[in-house]
JSON list of C-alpha atoms in Angstrom, two decimals:
[
{"chain": "A", "resi": 803, "resn": "GLN", "atom": "CA", "xyz": [-9.44, 40.45, -31.55]},
{"chain": "A", "resi": 804, "resn": "LYS", "atom": "CA", "xyz": [-7.08, 37.62, -30.63]},
{"chain": "A", "resi": 805, "resn": "ASP", "atom": "CA", "xyz": [-7.20, 34.32, -32.47]},
{"chain": "A", "resi": 806, "resn": "LEU", "atom": "CA", "xyz": [-7.38, 31.09, -30.53]},
{"chain": "A", "resi": 807, "resn": "ASN", "atom": "CA", "xyz": [-4.58, 28.82, -31.66]},
{"chain": "A", "resi": 808, "resn": "PRO", "atom": "CA", "xyz": [-4.83, 25.13, -30.69]},
{"chain": "A", "resi": 809, "resn": "SER", "atom": "CA", "xyz": [-1.04, 24.78, -30.62]},
{"chain": "A", "resi": 810, "resn": "ALA", "atom": "CA", "xyz": [-0.58, 27.41, -27.90]},
{"chain": "A", "resi": 811, "resn": "PHE", "atom": "CA", "xyz": [-1.34, 27.85, -24.22]},
{"chain": "A", "resi": 812, "resn": "PHE", "atom": "CA", "xyz": [-3.60, 30.60, -22.94]},
{"chain": "A", "resi": 813, "resn": "ASP", "atom": "CA", "xyz": [-3.27, 32.39, -19.63]},
{"chain": "A", "resi": 814, "resn": "CYS", "atom": "CA", "xyz": [-6.66, 33.79, -18.64]},
{"chain": "A", "resi": 815, "resn": "GLN", "atom": "CA", "xyz": [-7.00, 36.79, -16.35]},
{"chain": "A", "resi": 816, "resn": "PHE", "atom": "CA", "xyz": [-10.01, 37.14, -14.10]},
{"chain": "A", "resi": 817, "resn": "SER", "atom": "CA", "xyz": [-11.13, 40.06, -11.97]},
{"chain": "A", "resi": 818, "resn": "SER", "atom": "CA", "xyz": [-11.37, 39.77, -8.19]},
{"chain": "A", "resi": 819, "resn": "SER", "atom": "CA", "xyz": [-15.09, 38.99, -8.56]},
{"chain": "A", "resi": 820, "resn": "GLY", "atom": "CA", "xyz": [-14.31, 36.08, -10.91]},
{"chain": "A", "resi": 821, "resn": "VAL", "atom": "CA", "xyz": [-15.32, 37.73, -14.19]},
{"chain": "A", "resi": 822, "resn": "PHE", "atom": "CA", "xyz": [-13.19, 36.93, -17.23]},
{"chain": "A", "resi": 823, "resn": "GLU", "atom": "CA", "xyz": [-11.25, 39.99, -18.42]},
{"chain": "A", "resi": 824, "resn": "ASP", "atom": "CA", "xyz": [-8.58, 38.99, -20.93]},
{"chain": "A", "resi": 825, "resn": "TYR", "atom": "CA", "xyz": [-6.13, 36.30, -21.94]},
{"chain": "A", "resi": 826, "resn": "THR", "atom": "CA", "xyz": [-2.58, 36.15, -23.17]},
{"chain": "A", "resi": 827, "resn": "SER", "atom": "CA", "xyz": [-1.26, 33.58, -25.58]},
{"chain": "A", "resi": 828, "resn": "LEU", "atom": "CA", "xyz": [1.83, 31.60, -24.62]},
{"chain": "A", "resi": 829, "resn": "SER", "atom": "CA", "xyz": [4.00, 29.51, -26.91]},
{"chain": "A", "resi": 830, "resn": "ILE", "atom": "CA", "xyz": [4.19, 25.76, -26.36]},
{"chain": "A", "resi": 831, "resn": "ILE", "atom": "CA", "xyz": [7.65, 26.01, -24.79]},
{"chain": "A", "resi": 832, "resn": "ASP", "atom": "CA", "xyz": [6.57, 28.79, -22.40]},
{"chain": "A", "resi": 833, "resn": "GLY", "atom": "CA", "xyz": [3.34, 26.97, -21.56]},
{"chain": "A", "resi": 834, "resn": "LEU", "atom": "CA", "xyz": [5.10, 23.69, -20.80]},
{"chain": "A", "resi": 835, "resn": "ALA", "atom": "CA", "xyz": [7.73, 25.50, -18.72]},
{"chain": "A", "resi": 836, "resn": "ARG", "atom": "CA", "xyz": [4.97, 27.16, -16.71]},
{"chain": "A", "resi": 837, "resn": "ILE", "atom": "CA", "xyz": [3.18, 23.84, -16.18]},
{"chain": "A", "resi": 838, "resn": "PHE", "atom": "CA", "xyz": [6.38, 22.11, -15.04]},
{"chain": "A", "resi": 839, "resn": "ASN", "atom": "CA", "xyz": [7.23, 24.98, -12.68]},
{"chain": "A", "resi": 840, "resn": "GLN", "atom": "CA", "xyz": [3.79, 24.88, -11.08]},
{"chain": "A", "resi": 841, "resn": "LEU", "atom": "CA", "xyz": [3.64, 21.09, -10.79]},
{"chain": "A", "resi": 842, "resn": "MET", "atom": "CA", "xyz": [7.22, 20.42, -9.70]},
{"chain": "A", "resi": 843, "resn": "LEU", "atom": "CA", "xyz": [6.44, 20.39, -5.96]},
{"chain": "A", "resi": 844, "resn": "TYR", "atom": "CA", "xyz": [3.43, 18.14, -6.54]},
{"chain": "A", "resi": 845, "resn": "TRP", "atom": "CA", "xyz": [5.48, 15.66, -8.60]},
{"chain": "A", "resi": 846, "resn": "LEU", "atom": "CA", "xyz": [8.24, 15.76, -6.00]},
{"chain": "A", "resi": 847, "resn": "LEU", "atom": "CA", "xyz": [5.76, 14.89, -3.24]},
{"chain": "A", "resi": 848, "resn": "ILE", "atom": "CA", "xyz": [4.28, 12.09, -5.37]},
{"chain": "A", "resi": 849, "resn": "GLY", "atom": "CA", "xyz": [7.76, 10.67, -6.07]},
{"chain": "A", "resi": 850, "resn": "ILE", "atom": "CA", "xyz": [8.84, 10.81, -2.42]},
{"chain": "A", "resi": 851, "resn": "GLY", "atom": "CA", "xyz": [5.55, 9.21, -1.37]},
{"chain": "A", "resi": 852, "resn": "MET", "atom": "CA", "xyz": [5.96, 6.38, -3.87]},
{"chain": "A", "resi": 853, "resn": "VAL", "atom": "CA", "xyz": [9.53, 5.70, -2.73]},
{"chain": "A", "resi": 854, "resn": "ILE", "atom": "CA", "xyz": [8.51, 5.69, 0.94]},
{"chain": "A", "resi": 855, "resn": "LYS", "atom": "CA", "xyz": [5.55, 3.42, 0.15]},
{"chain": "A", "resi": 856, "resn": "GLY", "atom": "CA", "xyz": [7.75, 1.00, -1.78]},
{"chain": "A", "resi": 857, "resn": "PHE", "atom": "CA", "xyz": [10.40, 0.76, 0.91]},
{"chain": "A", "resi": 858, "resn": "GLY", "atom": "CA", "xyz": [7.78, 0.55, 3.67]},
{"chain": "A", "resi": 859, "resn": "GLU", "atom": "CA", "xyz": [5.85, -2.24, 1.98]},
{"chain": "A", "resi": 860, "resn": "SER", "atom": "CA", "xyz": [9.04, -4.17, 1.21]},
{"chain": "A", "resi": 861, "resn": "TYR", "atom": "CA", "xyz": [10.23, -3.82, 4.80]},
{"chain": "A", "resi": 862, "resn": "SER", "atom": "CA", "xyz": [6.90, -4.85, 6.34]},
{"chain": "A", "resi": 863, "resn": "PHE", "atom": "CA", "xyz": [6.42, -7.69, 3.84]},
{"chain": "A", "resi": 864, "resn": "GLY", "atom": "CA", "xyz": [9.89, -9.08, 4.57]},
{"chain": "A", "resi": 865, "resn": "HIS", "atom": "CA", "xyz": [9.37, -8.97, 8.31]},
{"chain": "A", "resi": 866, "resn": "CYS", "atom": "CA", "xyz": [5.91, -10.52, 8.06]},
{"chain": "A", "resi": 867, "resn": "ILE", "atom": "CA", "xyz": [7.22, -13.36, 5.88]},
{"chain": "A", "resi": 868, "resn": "GLU", "atom": "CA", "xyz": [10.01, -13.98, 8.40]},
{"chain": "A", "resi": 869, "resn": "PHE", "atom": "CA", "xyz": [7.43, -13.84, 11.20]},
{"chain": "A", "resi": 870, "resn": "SER", "atom": "CA", "xyz": [5.23, -16.28, 9.28]},
{"chain": "A", "resi": 871, "resn": "VAL", "atom": "CA", "xyz": [8.07, -18.76, 8.76]},
{"chain": "A", "resi": 872, "resn": "ARG", "atom": "CA", "xyz": [8.95, -18.65, 12.45]},
{"chain": "A", "resi": 873, "resn": "ILE", "atom": "CA", "xyz": [5.33, -19.17, 13.46]},
{"chain": "A", "resi": 874, "resn": "ILE", "atom": "CA", "xyz": [4.74, -22.10, 11.12]},
{"chain": "A", "resi": 875, "resn": "SER", "atom": "CA", "xyz": [8.00, -23.74, 12.20]},
{"chain": "A", "resi": 876, "resn": "SER", "atom": "CA", "xyz": [7.21, -23.39, 15.88]},
{"chain": "A", "resi": 877, "resn": "LEU", "atom": "CA", "xyz": [3.61, -24.52, 15.42]},
{"chain": "A", "resi": 878, "resn": "LEU", "atom": "CA", "xyz": [4.65, -27.57, 13.43]},
{"chain": "A", "resi": 879, "resn": "ASP", "atom": "CA", "xyz": [7.13, -28.37, 16.19]},
{"chain": "A", "resi": 880, "resn": "VAL", "atom": "CA", "xyz": [4.33, -28.11, 18.76]},
{"chain": "A", "resi": 881, "resn": "LEU", "atom": "CA", "xyz": [2.12, -30.27, 16.54]},
{"chain": "A", "resi": 882, "resn": "PHE", "atom": "CA", "xyz": [4.85, -32.90, 16.24]},
{"chain": "A", "resi": 883, "resn": "ASN", "atom": "CA", "xyz": [5.48, -32.91, 20.00]},
{"chain": "A", "resi": 884, "resn": "LYS", "atom": "CA", "xyz": [1.76, -33.28, 20.75]},
{"chain": "A", "resi": 885, "resn": "MET", "atom": "CA", "xyz": [1.45, -36.14, 18.29]},
{"chain": "A", "resi": 886, "resn": "MET", "atom": "CA", "xyz": [4.42, -37.87, 19.87]},
{"chain": "A", "resi": 887, "resn": "ALA", "atom": "CA", "xyz": [2.99, -37.32, 23.36]},
{"chain": "A", "resi": 888, "resn": "LEU", "atom": "CA", "xyz": [-0.22, -39.19, 22.59]},
{"chain": "A", "resi": 889, "resn": "SER", "atom": "CA", "xyz": [-0.42, -42.32, 24.61]},
{"chain": "A", "resi": 890, "resn": "GLU", "atom": "CA", "xyz": [-0.47, -45.69, 22.90]},
{"chain": "A", "resi": 891, "resn": "THR", "atom": "CA", "xyz": [-4.06, -46.31, 23.97]},
{"chain": "A", "resi": 892, "resn": "THR", "atom": "CA", "xyz": [-5.42, -43.23, 22.18]},
{"chain": "A", "resi": 893, "resn": "LYS", "atom": "CA", "xyz": [-3.54, -43.86, 18.96]},
{"chain": "A", "resi": 894, "resn": "SER", "atom": "CA", "xyz": [-6.35, -45.62, 17.19]},
{"chain": "A", "resi": 895, "resn": "VAL", "atom": "CA", "xyz": [-6.61, -44.73, 13.54]},
{"chain": "A", "resi": 896, "resn": "ASN", "atom": "CA", "xyz": [-9.73, -42.57, 13.87]},
{"chain": "A", "resi": 897, "resn": "THR", "atom": "CA", "xyz": [-8.61, -40.67, 16.96]},
{"chain": "A", "resi": 898, "resn": "GLN", "atom": "CA", "xyz": [-5.15, -40.02, 15.64]},
{"chain": "A", "resi": 899, "resn": "GLY", "atom": "CA", "xyz": [-6.41, -38.88, 12.25]},
{"chain": "A", "resi": 900, "resn": "SER", "atom": "CA", "xyz": [-9.06, -36.51, 13.60]},
{"chain": "A", "resi": 901, "resn": "LEU", "atom": "CA", "xyz": [-6.70, -35.08, 16.22]},
{"chain": "A", "resi": 902, "resn": "ALA", "atom": "CA", "xyz": [-3.99, -34.56, 13.64]},
{"chain": "A", "resi": 903, "resn": "ASN", "atom": "CA", "xyz": [-6.46, -32.83, 11.32]},
{"chain": "A", "resi": 904, "resn": "ILE", "atom": "CA", "xyz": [-7.66, -30.50, 14.09]},
{"chain": "A", "resi": 905, "resn": "LEU", "atom": "CA", "xyz": [-4.12, -29.59, 15.15]},
{"chain": "A", "resi": 906, "resn": "PHE", "atom": "CA", "xyz": [-2.92, -29.16, 11.58]},
{"chain": "A", "resi": 907, "resn": "THR", "atom": "CA", "xyz": [-5.94, -27.00, 10.63]},
{"chain": "A", "resi": 908, "resn": "ASP", "atom": "CA", "xyz": [-5.34, -24.69, 13.60]},
{"chain": "A", "resi": 909, "resn": "THR", "atom": "CA", "xyz": [-1.67, -24.49, 12.71]},
{"chain": "A", "resi": 910, "resn": "ILE", "atom": "CA", "xyz": [-2.41, -23.57, 9.10]},
{"chain": "A", "resi": 911, "resn": "LYS", "atom": "CA", "xyz": [-4.96, -20.91, 10.13]},
{"chain": "A", "resi": 912, "resn": "ILE", "atom": "CA", "xyz": [-2.44, -19.21, 12.42]},
{"chain": "A", "resi": 913, "resn": "GLN", "atom": "CA", "xyz": [0.25, -19.39, 9.72]},
{"chain": "A", "resi": 914, "resn": "TYR", "atom": "CA", "xyz": [-2.14, -17.95, 7.12]},
{"chain": "A", "resi": 915, "resn": "PHE", "atom": "CA", "xyz": [-2.88, -15.02, 9.44]},
{"chain": "A", "resi": 916, "resn": "ALA", "atom": "CA", "xyz": [0.83, -14.39, 9.96]},
{"chain": "A", "resi": 917, "resn": "ARG", "atom": "CA", "xyz": [1.50, -14.52, 6.22]},
{"chain": "A", "resi": 918, "resn": "ASN", "atom": "CA", "xyz": [-1.24, -11.97, 5.47]},
{"chain": "A", "resi": 919, "resn": "LEU", "atom": "CA", "xyz": [-0.31, -9.70, 8.37]},
{"chain": "A", "resi": 920, "resn": "THR", "atom": "CA", "xyz": [1.57, -7.41, 5.97]},
{"chain": "A", "resi": 921, "resn": "PHE", "atom": "CA", "xyz": [-1.67, -6.56, 4.18]},
{"chain": "A", "resi": 922, "resn": "LEU", "atom": "CA", "xyz": [-3.51, -6.01, 7.44]},
{"chain": "A", "resi": 923, "resn": "ILE", "atom": "CA", "xyz": [-0.79, -3.53, 8.43]},
{"chain": "A", "resi": 924, "resn": "SER", "atom": "CA", "xyz": [-0.23, -1.80, 5.09]},
{"chain": "A", "resi": 925, "resn": "ILE", "atom": "CA", "xyz": [-3.85, -1.09, 4.13]},
{"chain": "A", "resi": 926, "resn": "PRO", "atom": "CA", "xyz": [-4.65, 1.17, 7.15]},
{"chain": "A", "resi": 927, "resn": "LEU", "atom": "CA", "xyz": [-1.27, 2.89, 6.72]},
{"chain": "A", "resi": 928, "resn": "GLU", "atom": "CA", "xyz": [-2.04, 3.54, 3.06]},
{"chain": "A", "resi": 929, "resn": "MET", "atom": "CA", "xyz": [-5.41, 5.01, 4.04]},
{"chain": "A", "resi": 930, "resn": "ILE", "atom": "CA", "xyz": [-3.75, 7.33, 6.57]},
{"chain": "A", "resi": 931, "resn": "ILE", "atom": "CA", "xyz": [-1.15, 8.41, 4.00]},
{"chain": "A", "resi": 932, "resn": "ALA", "atom": "CA", "xyz": [-3.89, 9.01, 1.40]},
{"chain": "A", "resi": 933, "resn": "ILE", "atom": "CA", "xyz": [-5.91, 11.13, 3.85]},
{"chain": "A", "resi": 934, "resn": "ILE", "atom": "CA", "xyz": [-2.83, 13.20, 4.72]},
{"chain": "A", "resi": 935, "resn": "PHE", "atom": "CA", "xyz": [-1.95, 13.56, 1.03]},
{"chain": "A", "resi": 936, "resn": "LEU", "atom": "CA", "xyz": [-5.48, 14.60, 0.03]},
{"chain": "A", "resi": 937, "resn": "GLY", "atom": "CA", "xyz": [-5.64, 17.06, 2.92]},
{"chain": "A", "resi": 938, "resn": "THR", "atom": "CA", "xyz": [-2.39, 18.77, 1.94]},
{"chain": "A", "resi": 939, "resn": "TYR", "atom": "CA", "xyz": [-2.83, 22.09, 0.18]},
{"chain": "A", "resi": 940, "resn": "ILE", "atom": "CA", "xyz": [-0.07, 23.26, -2.13]},
{"chain": "A", "resi": 941, "resn": "SER", "atom": "CA", "xyz": [-0.15, 26.93, -3.05]}
]
């Protein structure tokens, strides 16, 4: 009769049909060493995945911010040129104000899309990485 000790690890042996046969008691040091040895590859894959995700998100976020700044600058330039090209007869207060609001609203919507492009790119990539990760079997 073996005593169950809460401060130890137990290694259970099962028959080929899945029936419990016996167990051996391991010390805390041996149990932790066994856990670390069996989980080392898993932790390594998690660490590499987190590093790749961090660098990938930083890279895509930086490029999307740069892309967004270029878009808003060019669109504001187009907006300014269109406002300057309005003829003197159509520059009444109401026409100019409504036209400026329409052009500015369109410009802001395009800039908002460009700024959030990083999330539109990263979320499907994260889903693909998660599916690959969950489908990986480690023996």
